Structure formats: C-alpha cells, structure tokens
Coordinates of C-alpha atoms and ligand atoms in Angstrom, one line a residue:
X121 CA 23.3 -82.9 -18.4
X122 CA 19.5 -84.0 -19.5
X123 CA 16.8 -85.7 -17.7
X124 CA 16.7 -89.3 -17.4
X125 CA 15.8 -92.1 -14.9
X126 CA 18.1 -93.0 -12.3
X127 CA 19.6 -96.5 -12.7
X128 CA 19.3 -98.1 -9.8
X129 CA 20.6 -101.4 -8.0
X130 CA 18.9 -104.1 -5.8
X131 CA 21.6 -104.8 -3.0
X132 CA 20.2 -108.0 -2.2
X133 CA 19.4 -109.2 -5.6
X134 CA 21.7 -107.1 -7.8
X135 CA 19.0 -106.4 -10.1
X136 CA 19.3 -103.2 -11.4
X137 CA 15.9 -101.2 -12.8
X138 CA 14.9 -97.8 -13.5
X139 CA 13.5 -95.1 -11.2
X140 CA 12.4 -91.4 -11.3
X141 CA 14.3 -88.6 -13.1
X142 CA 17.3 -86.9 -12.6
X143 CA 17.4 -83.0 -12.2
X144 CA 19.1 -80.6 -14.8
X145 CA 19.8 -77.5 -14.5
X146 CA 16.8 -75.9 -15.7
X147 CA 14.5 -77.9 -13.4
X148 CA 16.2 -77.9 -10.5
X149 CA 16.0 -74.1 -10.5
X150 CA 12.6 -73.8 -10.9
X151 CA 12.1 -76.5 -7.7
X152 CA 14.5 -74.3 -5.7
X153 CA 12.1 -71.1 -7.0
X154 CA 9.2 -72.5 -6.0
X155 CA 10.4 -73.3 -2.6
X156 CA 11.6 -69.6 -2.6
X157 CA 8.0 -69.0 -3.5
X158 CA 6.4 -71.0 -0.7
X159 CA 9.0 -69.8 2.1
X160 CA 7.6 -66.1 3.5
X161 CA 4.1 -67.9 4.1
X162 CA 5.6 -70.8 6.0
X163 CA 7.8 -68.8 8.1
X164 CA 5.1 -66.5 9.1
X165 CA 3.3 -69.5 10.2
X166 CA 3.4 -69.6 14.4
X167 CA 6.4 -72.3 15.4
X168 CA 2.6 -74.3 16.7
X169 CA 1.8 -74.7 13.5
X170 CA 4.3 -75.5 11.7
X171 CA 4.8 -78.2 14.5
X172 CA 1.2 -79.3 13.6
X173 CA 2.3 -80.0 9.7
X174 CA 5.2 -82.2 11.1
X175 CA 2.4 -83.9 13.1
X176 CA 0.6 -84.6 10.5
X177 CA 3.3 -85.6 8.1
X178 CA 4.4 -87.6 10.7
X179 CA 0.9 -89.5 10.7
X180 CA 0.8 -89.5 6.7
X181 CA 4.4 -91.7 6.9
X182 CA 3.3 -94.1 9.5
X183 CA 0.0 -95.0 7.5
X184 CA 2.6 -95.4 4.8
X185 CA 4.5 -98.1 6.7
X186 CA 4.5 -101.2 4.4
X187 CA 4.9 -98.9 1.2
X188 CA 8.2 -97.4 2.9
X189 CA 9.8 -100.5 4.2
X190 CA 9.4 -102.3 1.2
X191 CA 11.3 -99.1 -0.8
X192 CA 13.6 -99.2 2.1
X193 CA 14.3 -103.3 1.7
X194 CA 15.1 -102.1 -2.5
X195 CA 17.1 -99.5 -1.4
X196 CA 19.2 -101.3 1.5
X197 CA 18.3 -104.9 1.6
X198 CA 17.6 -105.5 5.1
X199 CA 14.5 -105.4 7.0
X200 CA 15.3 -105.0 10.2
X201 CA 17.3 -101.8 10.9
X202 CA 14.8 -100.7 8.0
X203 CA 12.3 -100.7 10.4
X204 CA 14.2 -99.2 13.2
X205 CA 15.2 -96.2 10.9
X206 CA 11.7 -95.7 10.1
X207 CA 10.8 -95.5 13.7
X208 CA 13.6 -93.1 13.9
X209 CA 12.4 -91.2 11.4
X210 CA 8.7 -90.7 12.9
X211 CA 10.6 -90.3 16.5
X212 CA 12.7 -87.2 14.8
X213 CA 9.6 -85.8 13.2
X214 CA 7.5 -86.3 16.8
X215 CA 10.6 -84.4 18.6
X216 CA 11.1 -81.6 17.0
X217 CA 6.8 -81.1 17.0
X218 CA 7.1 -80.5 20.1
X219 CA 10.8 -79.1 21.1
X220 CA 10.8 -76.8 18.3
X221 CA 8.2 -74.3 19.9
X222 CA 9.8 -74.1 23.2
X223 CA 13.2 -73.5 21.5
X224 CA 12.0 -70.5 18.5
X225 CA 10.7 -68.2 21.3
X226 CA 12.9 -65.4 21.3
X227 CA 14.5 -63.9 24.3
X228 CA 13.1 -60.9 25.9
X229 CA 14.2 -57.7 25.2
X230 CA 16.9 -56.2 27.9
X231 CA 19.4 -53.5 28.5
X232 CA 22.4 -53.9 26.4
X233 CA 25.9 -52.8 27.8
X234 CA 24.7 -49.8 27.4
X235 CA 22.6 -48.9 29.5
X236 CA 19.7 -47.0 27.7
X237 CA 20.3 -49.0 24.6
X238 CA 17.4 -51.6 24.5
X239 CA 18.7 -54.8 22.8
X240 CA 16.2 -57.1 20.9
X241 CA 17.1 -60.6 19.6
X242 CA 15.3 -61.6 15.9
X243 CA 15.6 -65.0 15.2
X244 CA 14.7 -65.2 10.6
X245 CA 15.1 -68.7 9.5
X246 CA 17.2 -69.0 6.3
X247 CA 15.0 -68.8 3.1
X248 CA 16.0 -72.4 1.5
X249 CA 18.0 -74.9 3.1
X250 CA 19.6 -77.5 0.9
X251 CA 20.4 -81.3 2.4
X252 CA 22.6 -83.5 1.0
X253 CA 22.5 -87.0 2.1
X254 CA 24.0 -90.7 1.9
X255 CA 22.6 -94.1 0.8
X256 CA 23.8 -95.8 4.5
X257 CA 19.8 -94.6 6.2
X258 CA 18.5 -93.0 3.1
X259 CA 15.2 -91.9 5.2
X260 CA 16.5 -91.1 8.3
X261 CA 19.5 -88.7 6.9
X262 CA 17.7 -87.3 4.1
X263 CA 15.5 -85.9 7.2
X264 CA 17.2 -85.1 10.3
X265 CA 18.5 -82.0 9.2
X266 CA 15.7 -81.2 6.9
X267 CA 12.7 -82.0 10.1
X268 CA 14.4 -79.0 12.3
X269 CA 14.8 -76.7 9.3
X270 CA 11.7 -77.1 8.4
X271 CA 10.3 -76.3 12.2
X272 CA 12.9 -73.2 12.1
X273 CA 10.8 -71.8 9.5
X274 CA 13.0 -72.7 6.2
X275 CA 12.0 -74.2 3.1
X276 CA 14.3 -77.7 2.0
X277 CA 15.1 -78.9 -1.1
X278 CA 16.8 -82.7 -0.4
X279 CA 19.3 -84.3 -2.4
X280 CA 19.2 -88.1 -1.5
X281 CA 22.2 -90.3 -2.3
X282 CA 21.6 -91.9 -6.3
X283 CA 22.4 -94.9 -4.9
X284 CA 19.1 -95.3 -2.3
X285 CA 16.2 -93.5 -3.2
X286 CA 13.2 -95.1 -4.0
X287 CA 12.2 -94.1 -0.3
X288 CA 11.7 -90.8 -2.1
X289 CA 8.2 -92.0 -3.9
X290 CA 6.7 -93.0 -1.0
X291 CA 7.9 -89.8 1.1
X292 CA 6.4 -87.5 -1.7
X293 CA 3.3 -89.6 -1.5
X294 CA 3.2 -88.5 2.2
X295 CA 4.3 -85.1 1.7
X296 CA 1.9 -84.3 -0.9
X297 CA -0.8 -85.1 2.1
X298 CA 0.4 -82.3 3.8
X299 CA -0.6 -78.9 1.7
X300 CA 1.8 -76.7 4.5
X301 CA 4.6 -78.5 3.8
X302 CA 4.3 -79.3 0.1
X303 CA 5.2 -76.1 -1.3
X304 CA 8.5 -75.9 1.0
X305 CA 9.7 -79.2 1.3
X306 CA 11.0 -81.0 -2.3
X307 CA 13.2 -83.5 -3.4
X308 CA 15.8 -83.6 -6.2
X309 CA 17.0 -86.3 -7.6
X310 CA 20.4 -87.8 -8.9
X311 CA 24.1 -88.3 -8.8
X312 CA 26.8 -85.5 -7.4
X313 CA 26.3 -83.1 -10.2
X314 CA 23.0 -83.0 -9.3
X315 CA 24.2 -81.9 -5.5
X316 CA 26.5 -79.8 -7.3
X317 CA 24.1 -77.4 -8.8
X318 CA 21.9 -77.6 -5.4
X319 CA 24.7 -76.1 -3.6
X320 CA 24.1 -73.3 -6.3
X321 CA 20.9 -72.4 -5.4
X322 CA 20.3 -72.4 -1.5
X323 CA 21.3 -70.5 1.5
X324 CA 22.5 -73.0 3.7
X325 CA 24.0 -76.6 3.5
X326 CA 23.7 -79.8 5.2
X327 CA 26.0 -82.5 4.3
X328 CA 26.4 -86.1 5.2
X329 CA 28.8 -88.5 3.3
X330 CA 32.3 -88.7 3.2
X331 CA 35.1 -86.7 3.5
X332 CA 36.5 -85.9 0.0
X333 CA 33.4 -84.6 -1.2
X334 CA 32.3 -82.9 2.1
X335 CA 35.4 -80.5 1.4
X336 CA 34.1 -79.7 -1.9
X337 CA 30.7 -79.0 -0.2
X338 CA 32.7 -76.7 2.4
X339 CA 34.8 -75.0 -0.6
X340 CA 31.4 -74.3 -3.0
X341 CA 29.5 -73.3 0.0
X342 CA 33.0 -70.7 1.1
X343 CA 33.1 -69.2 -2.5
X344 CA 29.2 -68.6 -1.9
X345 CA 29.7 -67.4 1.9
X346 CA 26.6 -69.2 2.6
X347 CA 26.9 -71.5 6.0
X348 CA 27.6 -75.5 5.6
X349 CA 27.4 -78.2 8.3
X350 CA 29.3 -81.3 7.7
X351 CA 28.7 -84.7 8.4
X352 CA 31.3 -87.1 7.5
X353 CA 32.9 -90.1 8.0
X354 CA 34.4 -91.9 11.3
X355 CA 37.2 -94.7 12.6
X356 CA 35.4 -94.8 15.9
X357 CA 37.6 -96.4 18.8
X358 CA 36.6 -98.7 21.6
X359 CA 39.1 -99.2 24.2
X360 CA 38.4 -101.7 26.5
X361 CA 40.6 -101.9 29.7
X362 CA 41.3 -104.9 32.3
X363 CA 38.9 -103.8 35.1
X364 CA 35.6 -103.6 32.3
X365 CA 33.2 -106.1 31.9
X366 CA 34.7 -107.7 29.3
X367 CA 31.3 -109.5 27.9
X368 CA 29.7 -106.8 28.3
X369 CA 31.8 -105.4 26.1
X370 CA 32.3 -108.0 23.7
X371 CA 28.3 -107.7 23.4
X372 CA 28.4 -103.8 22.7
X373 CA 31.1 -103.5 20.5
X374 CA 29.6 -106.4 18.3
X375 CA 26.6 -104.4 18.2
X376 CA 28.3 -100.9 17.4
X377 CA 30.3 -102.3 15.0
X378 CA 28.3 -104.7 12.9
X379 CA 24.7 -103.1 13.0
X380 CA 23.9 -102.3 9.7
X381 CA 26.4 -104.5 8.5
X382 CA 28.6 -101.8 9.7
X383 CA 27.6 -99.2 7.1
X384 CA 26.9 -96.0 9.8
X385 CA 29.4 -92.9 10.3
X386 CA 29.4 -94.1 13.8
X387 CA 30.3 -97.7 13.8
X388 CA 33.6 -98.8 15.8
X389 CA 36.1 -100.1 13.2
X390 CA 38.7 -100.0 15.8
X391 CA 38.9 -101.9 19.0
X392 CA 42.4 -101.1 21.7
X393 CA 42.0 -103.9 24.6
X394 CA 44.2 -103.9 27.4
X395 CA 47.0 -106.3 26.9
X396 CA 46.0 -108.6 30.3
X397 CA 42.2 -108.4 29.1
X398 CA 43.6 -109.5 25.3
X399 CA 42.9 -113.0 25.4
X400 CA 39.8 -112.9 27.8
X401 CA 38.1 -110.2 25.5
X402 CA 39.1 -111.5 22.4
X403 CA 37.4 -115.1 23.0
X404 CA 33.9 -112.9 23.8
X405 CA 34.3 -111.2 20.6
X406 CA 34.9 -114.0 18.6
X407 CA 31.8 -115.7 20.0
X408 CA 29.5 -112.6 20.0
X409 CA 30.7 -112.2 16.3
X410 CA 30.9 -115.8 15.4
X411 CA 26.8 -116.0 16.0
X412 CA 25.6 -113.3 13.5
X413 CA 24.6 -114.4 10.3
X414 CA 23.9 -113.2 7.2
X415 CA 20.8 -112.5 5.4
X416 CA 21.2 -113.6 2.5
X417 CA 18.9 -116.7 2.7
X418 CA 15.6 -114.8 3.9
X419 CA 16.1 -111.4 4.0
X420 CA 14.4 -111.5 7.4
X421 CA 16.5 -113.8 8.7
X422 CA 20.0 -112.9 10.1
X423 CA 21.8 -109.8 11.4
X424 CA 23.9 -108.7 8.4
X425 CA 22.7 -107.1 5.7
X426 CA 24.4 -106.6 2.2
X427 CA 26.9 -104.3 1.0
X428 CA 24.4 -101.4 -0.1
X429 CA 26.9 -99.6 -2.3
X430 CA 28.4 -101.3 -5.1
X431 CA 31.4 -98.8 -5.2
X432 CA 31.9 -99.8 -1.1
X433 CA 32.6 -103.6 -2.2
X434 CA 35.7 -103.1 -3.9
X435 CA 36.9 -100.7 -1.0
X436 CA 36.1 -103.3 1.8
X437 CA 37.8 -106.1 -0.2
X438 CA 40.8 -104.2 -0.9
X439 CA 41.3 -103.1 2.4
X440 CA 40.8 -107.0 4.1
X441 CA 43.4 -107.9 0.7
X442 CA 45.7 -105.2 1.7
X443 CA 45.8 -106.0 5.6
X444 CA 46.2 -109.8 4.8
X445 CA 49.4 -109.2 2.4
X446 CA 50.2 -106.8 5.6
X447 CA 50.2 -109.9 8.1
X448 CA 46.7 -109.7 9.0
X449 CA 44.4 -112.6 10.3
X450 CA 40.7 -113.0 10.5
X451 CA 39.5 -115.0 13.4
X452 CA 36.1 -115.0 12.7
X453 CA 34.8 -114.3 9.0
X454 CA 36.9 -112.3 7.0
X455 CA 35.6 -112.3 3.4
X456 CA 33.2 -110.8 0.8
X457 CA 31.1 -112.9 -0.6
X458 CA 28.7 -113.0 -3.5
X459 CA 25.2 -114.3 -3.4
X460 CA 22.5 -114.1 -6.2
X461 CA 24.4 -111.2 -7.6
X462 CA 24.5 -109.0 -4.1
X463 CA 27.6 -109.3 -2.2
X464 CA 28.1 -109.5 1.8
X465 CA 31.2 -109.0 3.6
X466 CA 30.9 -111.9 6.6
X467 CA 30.9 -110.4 10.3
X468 CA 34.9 -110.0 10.8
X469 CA 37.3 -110.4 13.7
X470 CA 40.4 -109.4 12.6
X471 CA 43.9 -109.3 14.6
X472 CA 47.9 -108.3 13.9
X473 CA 46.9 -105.2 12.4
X474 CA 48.6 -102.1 12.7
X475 CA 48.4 -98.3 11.7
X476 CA 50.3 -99.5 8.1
X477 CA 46.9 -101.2 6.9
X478 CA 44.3 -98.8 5.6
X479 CA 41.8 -100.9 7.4
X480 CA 43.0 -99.0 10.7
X481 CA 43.7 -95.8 9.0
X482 CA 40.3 -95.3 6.2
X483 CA 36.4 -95.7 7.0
X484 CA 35.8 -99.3 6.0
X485 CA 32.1 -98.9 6.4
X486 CA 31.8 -103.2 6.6
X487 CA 31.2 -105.8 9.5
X488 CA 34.9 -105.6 10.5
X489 CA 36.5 -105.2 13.9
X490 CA 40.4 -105.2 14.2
X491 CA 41.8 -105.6 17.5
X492 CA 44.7 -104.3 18.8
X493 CA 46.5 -104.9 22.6
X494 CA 47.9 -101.9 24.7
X495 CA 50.1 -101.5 27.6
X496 CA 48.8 -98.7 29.6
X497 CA 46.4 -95.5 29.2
X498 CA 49.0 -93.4 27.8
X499 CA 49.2 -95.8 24.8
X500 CA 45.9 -96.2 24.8
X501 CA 44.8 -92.8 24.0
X502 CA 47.5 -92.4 21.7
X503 CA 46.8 -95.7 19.4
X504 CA 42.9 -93.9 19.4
X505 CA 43.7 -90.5 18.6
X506 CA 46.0 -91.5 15.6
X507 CA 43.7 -91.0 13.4
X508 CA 42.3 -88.1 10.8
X509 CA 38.3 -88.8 12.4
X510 CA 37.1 -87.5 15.4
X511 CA 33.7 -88.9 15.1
X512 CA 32.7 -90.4 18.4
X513 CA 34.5 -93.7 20.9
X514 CA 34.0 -95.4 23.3
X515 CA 35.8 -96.6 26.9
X516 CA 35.0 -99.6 28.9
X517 CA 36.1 -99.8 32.1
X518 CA 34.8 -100.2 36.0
X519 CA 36.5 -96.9 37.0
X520 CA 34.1 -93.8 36.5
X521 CA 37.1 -91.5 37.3
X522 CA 39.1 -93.2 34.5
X523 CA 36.7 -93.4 32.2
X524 CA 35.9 -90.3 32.3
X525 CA 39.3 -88.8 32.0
X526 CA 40.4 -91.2 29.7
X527 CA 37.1 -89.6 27.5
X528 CA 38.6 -86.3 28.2
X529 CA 41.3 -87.2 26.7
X530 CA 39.7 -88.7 23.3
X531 CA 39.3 -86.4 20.0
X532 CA 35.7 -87.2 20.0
X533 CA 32.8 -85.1 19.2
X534 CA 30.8 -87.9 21.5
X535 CA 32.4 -91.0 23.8
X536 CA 29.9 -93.6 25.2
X537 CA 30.9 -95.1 28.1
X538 CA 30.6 -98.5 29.0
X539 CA 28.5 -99.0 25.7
X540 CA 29.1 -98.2 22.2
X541 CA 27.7 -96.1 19.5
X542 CA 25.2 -94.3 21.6
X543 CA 25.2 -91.2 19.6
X544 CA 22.7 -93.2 16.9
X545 CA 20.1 -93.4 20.0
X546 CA 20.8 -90.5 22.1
X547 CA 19.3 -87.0 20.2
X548 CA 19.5 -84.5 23.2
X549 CA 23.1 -84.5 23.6
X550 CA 25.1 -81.6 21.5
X551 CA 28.2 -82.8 20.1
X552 CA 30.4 -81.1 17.2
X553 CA 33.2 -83.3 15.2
X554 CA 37.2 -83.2 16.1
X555 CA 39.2 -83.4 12.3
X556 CA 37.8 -84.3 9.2
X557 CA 34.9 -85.9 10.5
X558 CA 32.7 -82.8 10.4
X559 CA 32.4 -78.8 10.3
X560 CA 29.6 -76.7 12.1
X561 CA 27.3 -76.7 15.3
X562 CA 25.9 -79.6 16.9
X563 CA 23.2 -81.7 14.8
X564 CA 22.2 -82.7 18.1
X565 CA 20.7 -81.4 20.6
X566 CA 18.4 -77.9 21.0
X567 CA 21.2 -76.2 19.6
X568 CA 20.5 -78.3 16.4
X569 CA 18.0 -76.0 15.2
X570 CA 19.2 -72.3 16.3
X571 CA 21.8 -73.3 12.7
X572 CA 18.8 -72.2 10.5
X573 CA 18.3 -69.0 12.1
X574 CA 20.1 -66.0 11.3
X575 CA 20.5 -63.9 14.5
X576 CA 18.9 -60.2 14.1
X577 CA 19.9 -57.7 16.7
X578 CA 17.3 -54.7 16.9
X579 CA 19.0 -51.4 19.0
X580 CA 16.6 -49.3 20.3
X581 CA 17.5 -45.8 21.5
X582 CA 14.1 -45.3 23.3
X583 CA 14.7 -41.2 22.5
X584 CA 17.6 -40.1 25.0
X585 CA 18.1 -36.5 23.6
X586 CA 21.4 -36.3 22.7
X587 CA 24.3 -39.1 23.4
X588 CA 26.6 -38.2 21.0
X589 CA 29.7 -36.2 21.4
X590 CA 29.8 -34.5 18.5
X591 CA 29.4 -30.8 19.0
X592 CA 25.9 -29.3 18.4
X593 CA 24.9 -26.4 15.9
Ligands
TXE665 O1 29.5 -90.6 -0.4 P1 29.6 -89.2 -1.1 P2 29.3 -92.0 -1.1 C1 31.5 -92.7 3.4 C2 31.8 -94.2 3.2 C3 31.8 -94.4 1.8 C4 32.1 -93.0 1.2 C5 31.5 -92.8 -0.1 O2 33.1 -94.4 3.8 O3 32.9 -95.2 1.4 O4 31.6 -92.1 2.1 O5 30.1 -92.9 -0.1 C6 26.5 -86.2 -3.1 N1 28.6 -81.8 -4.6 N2 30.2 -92.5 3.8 O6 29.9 -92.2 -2.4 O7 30.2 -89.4 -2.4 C7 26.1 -87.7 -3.5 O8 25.3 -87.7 -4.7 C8 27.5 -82.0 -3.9 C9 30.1 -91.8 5.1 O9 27.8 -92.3 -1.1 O10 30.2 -88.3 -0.1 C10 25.4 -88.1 -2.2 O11 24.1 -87.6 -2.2 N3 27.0 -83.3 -3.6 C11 28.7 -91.3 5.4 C12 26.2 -87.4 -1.1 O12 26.9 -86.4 -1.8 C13 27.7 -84.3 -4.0 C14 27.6 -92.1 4.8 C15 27.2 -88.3 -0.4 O13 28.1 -88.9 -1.4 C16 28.9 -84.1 -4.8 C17 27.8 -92.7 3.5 C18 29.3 -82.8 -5.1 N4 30.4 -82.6 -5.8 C19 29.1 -92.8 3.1 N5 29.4 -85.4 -5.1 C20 28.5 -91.0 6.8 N6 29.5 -90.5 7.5 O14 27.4 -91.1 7.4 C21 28.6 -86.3 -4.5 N7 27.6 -85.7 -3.9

C-alpha cells in the first residue's frame, strides 16, 4: 500500500476529484509516535486546561464556519443538517469544556473493606485512543468520541470514513490554531486498510459504522486485549398505538425517519401501528411524507438530501426491488432517482411488508418507512424485537403507564416516548446497545468519558506492625 490522494465523490454532483493522501504503513506509525510523544505533557496538563484548549478549538472552528460547511456540502450534499451537525459539533466541544472537570476529579481516599487498609482511586487516561468513523456526520462522529478522550487526558489519532473527508482540511486548519492540542490530536487518512493498521497502533478503539466491520474491529482489538466501543448500525422501531396522537406522530416519525435522508444509525426504518389507528395514521404519514422534497434543484432548497455513499445506492434499490417482487407497495415515493449524476432515493411510504423483505430485516439507511398493523401489545413488542439491532425505538401512546412498560419491554439501548429519535439531541442520558448494534459503555452521558481512563487502585498500609499470619522469626 503507497501514498496517494484519496479519490473522492461529489454526492450532489457526482463529480469525482482528488483530495489529500492516504496513510501507509510507515507514516501512519510515525503520526501514532508522535502522538505517543505529545501524550505525558497533555495528560499532566490540569482537566481546566485541557478544557481551555477545547475552548479554544472550539472558537478556531466556529470562525471557520463558511470554510467547513462548504467541505461539508462536498462531502454530504446538503446544507441544512450540515449546519446543524456543525452546531453539534461546537455544542459537544462546549460540553465536555466544562463537564469534563467536574467528572476527572478523583474520589477521596477511604477505608477499604478492610479496615486499616486506605484505598485510593487513580484515574490514567489511555496513552492514544484511535476513532474510527463513518461518512453519514463526517464532523460530528469523527469527534464525539475523540472531544471526551481528549478532555480525559488521551492523545487521538482519527480515521474518517474515505468516503467524506474533506471536512478534515478545514479541521486541521483549526487544530493547527491550537498548539495544546496539535501534537495529540491527528488525522489519518483513507479506506479500511488504513483503519486496519490504526487498530495496530493504539490503546483503545472507537468505532462507528456498520456491523460486519465493527466485528472485525472487536476481533483485532481482542487479539490485542486493548478495549473497543462499538457503534453500529440500527432498524429502530416506532410503534404507535390507538390512544396516541396520531399526527403527532405522523409528524415525528417523518422526522426521525427521513432527516438526513435517512442516513443516521438512529433513524426509524420500521413503523408497527395499531390495527384501529392503521388507516387514520397511515393518511398523516402519507401527507407528512408526501410534502418533503428533494434537493436536488437548489441544494438549499428541500428536505432530502442525496445518497452520500455510492456503495448505499445499490443497497437501497435492491432492497425497495426485493420488497416490490415480495408484494410490497409504495404509497408515497418509492424510487431512486438520478440527477446530474447524484442519485436520491424519494421520501418513501411503504406498506404489505413483512419480516421476508430485507427492508424490515437490514439497515436501509434511505428515506423509507414501511408500515406494518398489529393486534395488541404482545404483538407489538414482538414484531419490534424481531430483529438483530437493538439501537434505540420509540412508543407513542397517551398512557404513561403503557408506554413506559411497553419501553421496558423493548431491546433498546434508548426508547423516546411520544417522539422519535431523541437520542441524536439528548447527550446526558447513558445508554449501551442490545445485539449487534454496539459493544461497550455508554457514549452518552458522564459515564461517556470515565471509558478512557484506566482505573488505578493505590493500597495503603498506613504502618500497622504486623497483620500477617505467618509466624515471626
Ligand atoms: O461502513 P463501514 P460504510 C452502515 C450503513 C451502511 C454500512 C456501510 O448501513 O450501509 O454501514 O457503510 C473503516 N478495520 N452505517 O461502508 O464499512 C472505514 O474506512 C478498521 C452505519 O461506510 O463500517 C470507515 O472509516 N476500519 C453507521 C469506517 O470503518 C475499517 C454509519 C466505517 O466503515 C475497516 C455509516 C477495517 N477492516 C454506515 N474496514 C452508523 N451506525 O452510524 C472499514 N473500516
């Protein structure tokens, strides 16, 4: 494997150009060294002041805000969840500034169980922490795992997806403003050997992207006993029952499913209605669904962006092909389309499905939602259990109590109720994966950064003369 520039495509114009250069295995171990380099100082550096460097990185991004939604636009081909990921982003960095302190204090020394044994809790951050993210938010997951690390007291090297990341020139450009972060926070770029030989050279691993190569992550990072966290895909649930507000509804589960042009881990690609609330529900679907248009006229214009990945258009047309031959039907939408060479999948209604169709069973990761009626809560919770994700759901209904137990019931590292997909808006709430949609402690949460820190237990015998049992001289 050599160096050369990435080869990378516009997803609204399909224009493909060159950018940067791809790591080998030579330089990438020289980046990872001089991170290794940089690390001791950093983590010696008070949790204040390491707060201050995200502060001011935070400040050196948001006077880059033009420059980074534009390599955003090339990288995704939408403007406006562009800008709401870089709000995000500055919103993460702003967080953690001021969380992380309060959280890296260590606790006080006490009494262990026993009782002249002083116990003292370390907290060391792991030396170099390695990220591996998707193309979905390039910005945004290339740096919420990499934002807490860094407060922790580790150095990151970041592997962004090959597919978006010309948001990587302009982050450099920011980090380079920074001289407490530039010599422990790096970027490597190019395709999965690239994140191959990254999971070579750190300590710890943070993954987002799907499932078949998050379990090669998890088996490299086993044969290297070094800790992983994994991110990966969903086939979130709604279930909507009779008593809910069913436009309401309608209205969030368009949203949750067809922001981003359904392209987020978290999206509902599976909606259960209860079978009296079928026909009501599905007209206020149809309608929410049948007013979002594309942007493919003026990129400015309209709510659904382009297919970002090439290699994701063939997989959402195969699955709407499949569940067609399968007795499918599409309400509202229900094709790709191509458009001065990008290619959009059309906001999608889609009903007779059933578990047979890969569309109800894979991630889909387009602007689809397929419907499907149910009798009664048992059957409810069933049809959204049967499933290899455990991502997140969500339950609409006006019972609390049912709700509630009906969320309970759910295999669901997060379930909003009575709104969709809050997990992309709500940070303080720790959730961990069910199945094969992730590995490892929250991501959320405060107990998002105690996964950097190795746990050090100092034992103090403060001099009691003899406590052992062994006889004496
Ligand atoms: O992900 P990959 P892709 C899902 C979505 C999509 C599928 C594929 O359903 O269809 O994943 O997307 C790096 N060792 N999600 O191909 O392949 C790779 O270079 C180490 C869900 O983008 O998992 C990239 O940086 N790294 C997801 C990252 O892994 C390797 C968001 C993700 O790539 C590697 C995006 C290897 N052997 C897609 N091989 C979510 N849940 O948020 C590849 N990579």
């Amino acid at each position: 494997m050599s160096r050369e520039p990435l080869l990378l495509r516009h997803p609204w114009t399909g224009e493909r150009s060159r950018f940067g250069l791809s790591e080998d295995a030579a330089s990438l171990a020289e980046k990872a060294a001089r991170l290794r380099a940089g690390q001791p100082d950093w983590a010696a550096r008070s949790p204040e002041e390491r707060a201050q460097a995200l502060v001011a990185l935070r400040e050196a991004l948001a006077r880059r805000r033009e420059a980074m939604l534009a390599a955003l636009f090339a990288d995704t081909g939408r403007v406006r969840e562009s800008a709401l990921e870089f709000d995000a982003t500055l919103a993460t960095l702003s967080r953690w500034a001021e969380e992380a302190p309060k959280l890296l204090a260590p606790p006080p020394a006490k009494a262990s169980n026993i009782p002249f044994i002083q116990a003292k809790q370390r907290y060391e951050a792991f030396a170099l922490v390695g990220v591996i993210s998707p193309w979905n938010f390039p910005l945004l997951l290339a740096l919420i795992d990499a934002v807490p690390a860094l407060a922790a007291g580790s150095a990151v090297l970041i592997k962004p997806s090959e597919v978006a990341c010309r948001f990587t020139a302009v982050l450099e450009e920011a980090i380079a403003e920074v001289p407490a972060l530039s010599s422990v926070l790096a970027m490597a770029l190019g395709d999965g050997r690239v994140g191959a030989l990254v999971l070579e050279q750190v300590d710890l691993v943070c993954f987002t992207g799907s499932v078949a190569t998050g379990r090669k992550v998890g088996e490299a990072c086993m044969r290297r006993f070094i800790p992983c966290f994994l991110e990966l895909g969903g086939k979130d649930p709604a279930l909507v029952f009779a008593d809910a507000d069913l436009a309401r509804a309608a209205r969030a589960i368009a949203w949750a499913g067809l922001a981003n042009a359904g392209q987020s881990c978290m999206s509902i690609e599976r909606v259960y209605v209860e079978k009296e609330a079928y026909p009501a529900f599905l007209s206020a679907l149809c309608a929410e669904v049948g007013r979002l248009r594309l942007n493919d006229e003026d990129p400015a214009v309209g709510e659904i962006g382009p297919i970002i990945a090439e290699r994701q258009v063939e997989i959402i047309r195969s699955q709407l092909e499949e569940a067609y031959a399968l007795g499918a039907r599409a309400l509202v939408g229900g094709r790709v389309v191509e458009r001065h060479g990008g290619f959009w999948c059309e906001p999608t209604v889609l009903v007779d499905v059933h578990p047979g169709m890969r569309i109800l069973r894979e991630e889909t990761f387009g602007p689809i939602l397929p419907v499907t009626p149910f009798a009664d809560e048992e059957q409810a919770v069933a049809l959204a259990n049967e499933t290899e994700y455990g991502l997140s759901a969500a339950v609409f209904s006006a019972d609390p109590q049912r709700a509630e137990r009906v969320a309970g019931r759910l295999q669901a590292g997060a379930v909003s109720i009575n709104d969709a997909s809050l997990t992309s808006l709500v940070h303080s709430a720790e959730k961990t994966s069910y199945k094969c949609s992730g590995l490892g402690g929250s991501r959320m949460g405060p107990a998002s950064i105690m996964r950097f820190l190795r746990k050090k237990a100092l034992l103090i015998n403060p001099g009691v003369e003899d406590p052992w049992w062994f006889p004496r001289a």
